[in-house]
Amino acid sequence: AINVIESEKDYKVEVAAPGMTKEDFNVHIDEENNLVISMEKKTDNKEDNKDEKKEGRYLRREFSYSKFQQTMILPEDVDKDKISASVENGVLNINLPKFTEQEKERSKKFIDVK
């Protein structure tokens, strides 16, 4: 589940990721200037179960694998150099700051006509 929130200063992307840590995520800008969010989680859970058989012991293993990838087209007014991301309480938060008016003017490239 993804939320995208826009304010005057930035866009915020929230990705629900219960049980995930920052090591499980990869957030980057691809060659087409899209924001790519990917997550990969491998777990190996072991659980002893002694209740089923009194004369023996069973070992229970569960393997689970989760993978997720989302690509988002970035708006033109996002300052790609200032994008940040953090994980808190099972939510990946990505902050996409917008250019200020002064930065927009500076980013314009003027070509000298000769």
Tab-separated table of C-alpha atoms in Angstrom:
chain	number	residue	atom	x	y	z
A	1	ALA	CA	0.000	0.000	0.000
A	2	ILE	CA	1.355	3.413	-1.014
A	3	ASN	CA	0.277	6.920	-0.019
A	4	VAL	CA	1.469	10.023	-1.863
A	5	ILE	CA	0.945	13.376	-0.139
A	6	GLU	CA	1.667	16.757	-1.723
A	7	SER	CA	2.337	19.982	0.158
A	8	GLU	CA	3.669	23.345	-0.984
A	9	LYS	CA	7.250	22.324	-0.204
A	10	ASP	CA	7.383	18.628	-1.075
A	11	TYR	CA	5.837	15.291	-1.927
A	12	LYS	CA	5.851	12.502	0.624
A	13	VAL	CA	5.597	8.837	-0.321
A	14	GLU	CA	4.622	6.318	2.365
A	15	VAL	CA	4.946	2.585	1.737
A	16	ALA	CA	3.445	0.142	4.255
A	17	ALA	CA	6.158	-2.393	5.063
A	18	PRO	CA	5.462	-4.209	8.332
A	19	GLY	CA	8.410	-6.191	9.627
A	20	MET	CA	10.861	-4.654	7.151
A	21	THR	CA	14.106	-2.910	8.026
A	22	LYS	CA	16.093	-0.313	6.100
A	23	GLU	CA	18.376	-3.089	4.789
A	24	ASP	CA	15.391	-4.645	2.975
A	25	PHE	CA	14.864	-1.560	0.758
A	26	ASN	CA	16.514	-0.115	-2.309
A	27	VAL	CA	15.369	3.356	-3.370
A	28	HIS	CA	16.987	4.922	-6.430
A	29	ILE	CA	16.466	7.099	-9.497
A	30	ASP	CA	16.699	5.108	-12.724
A	31	GLU	CA	18.150	6.194	-16.072
A	32	GLU	CA	14.769	7.663	-17.097
A	33	ASN	CA	14.574	9.814	-13.920
A	34	ASN	CA	11.876	7.641	-12.347
A	35	LEU	CA	11.798	6.878	-8.628
A	36	VAL	CA	12.219	3.126	-8.135
A	37	ILE	CA	11.286	1.586	-4.776
A	38	SER	CA	12.114	-2.075	-4.305
A	39	MET	CA	11.906	-4.316	-1.268
A	40	GLU	CA	13.117	-7.850	-0.751
A	41	LYS	CA	12.732	-9.905	2.414
A	42	LYS	CA	13.885	-13.462	2.941
A	43	THR	CA	13.101	-15.181	6.212
A	44	ASP	CA	13.847	-18.586	7.621
A	45	ASN	CA	11.644	-19.238	10.660
A	46	LYS	CA	12.260	-22.300	12.816
A	47	GLU	CA	9.783	-23.448	15.400
A	48	ASP	CA	10.011	-26.458	17.679
A	49	ASN	CA	6.731	-28.294	18.158
A	50	LYS	CA	6.729	-30.886	20.967
A	51	ASP	CA	2.960	-31.192	21.425
A	52	GLU	CA	2.200	-33.403	18.415
A	53	LYS	CA	4.201	-36.484	19.399
A	54	LYS	CA	5.407	-37.306	22.895
A	55	GLU	CA	8.176	-39.733	21.957
A	56	GLY	CA	9.770	-37.504	19.309
A	57	ARG	CA	10.462	-33.940	18.468
A	58	TYR	CA	9.397	-32.268	15.254
A	59	LEU	CA	11.228	-29.365	13.698
A	60	ARG	CA	9.004	-26.986	11.779
A	61	ARG	CA	10.520	-24.720	9.165
A	62	GLU	CA	8.783	-22.017	7.211
A	63	PHE	CA	10.475	-20.266	4.332
A	64	SER	CA	8.961	-17.075	3.091
A	65	TYR	CA	10.077	-14.670	0.453
A	66	SER	CA	8.612	-11.259	-0.251
A	67	LYS	CA	9.526	-9.028	-3.152
A	68	PHE	CA	8.012	-5.723	-4.206
A	69	GLN	CA	8.921	-3.078	-6.749
A	70	GLN	CA	7.173	0.164	-7.630
A	71	THR	CA	8.307	2.703	-10.220
A	72	MET	CA	6.957	6.236	-10.030
A	73	ILE	CA	7.366	9.039	-12.559
A	74	LEU	CA	8.781	12.034	-10.708
A	75	PRO	CA	7.148	15.423	-11.206
A	76	GLU	CA	9.348	18.027	-12.923
A	77	ASP	CA	9.525	20.185	-9.783
A	78	VAL	CA	11.259	17.560	-7.606
A	79	ASP	CA	14.819	18.356	-6.522
A	80	LYS	CA	16.347	14.919	-7.159
A	81	ASP	CA	19.544	15.791	-5.260
A	82	LYS	CA	17.649	16.268	-1.984
A	83	ILE	CA	15.469	13.129	-1.931
A	84	SER	CA	15.683	11.255	1.386
A	85	ALA	CA	14.199	8.039	2.776
A	86	SER	CA	13.752	6.447	6.201
A	87	VAL	CA	11.948	3.485	7.767
A	88	GLU	CA	9.938	3.973	10.942
A	89	ASN	CA	7.278	1.789	12.586
A	90	GLY	CA	6.874	-0.450	9.542
A	91	VAL	CA	6.516	2.434	7.076
A	92	LEU	CA	9.050	3.509	4.444
A	93	ASN	CA	8.921	7.319	4.195
A	94	ILE	CA	10.391	9.023	1.132
A	95	ASN	CA	10.653	12.813	1.071
A	96	LEU	CA	10.737	14.442	-2.373
A	97	PRO	CA	11.465	18.159	-1.889
A	98	LYS	CA	10.263	20.589	-4.540
A	99	PHE	CA	12.494	23.216	-6.082
A	100	THR	CA	12.044	26.641	-4.547
A	101	GLU	CA	11.311	29.512	-6.940
A	102	GLN	CA	14.953	30.648	-6.737
A	103	GLU	CA	16.222	27.134	-7.469
A	104	LYS	CA	13.875	26.880	-10.462
A	105	GLU	CA	15.365	30.049	-11.907
A	106	ARG	CA	18.926	28.824	-11.292
A	107	SER	CA	18.206	25.452	-12.897
A	108	LYS	CA	17.200	27.075	-16.202
A	109	LYS	CA	19.959	26.755	-18.687
A	110	PHE	CA	20.483	29.794	-20.839
A	111	ILE	CA	22.340	29.414	-24.070
A	112	ASP	CA	24.422	32.263	-25.280
A	113	VAL	CA	23.484	33.202	-28.837
A	114	LYS	CA	26.567	34.179	-30.870
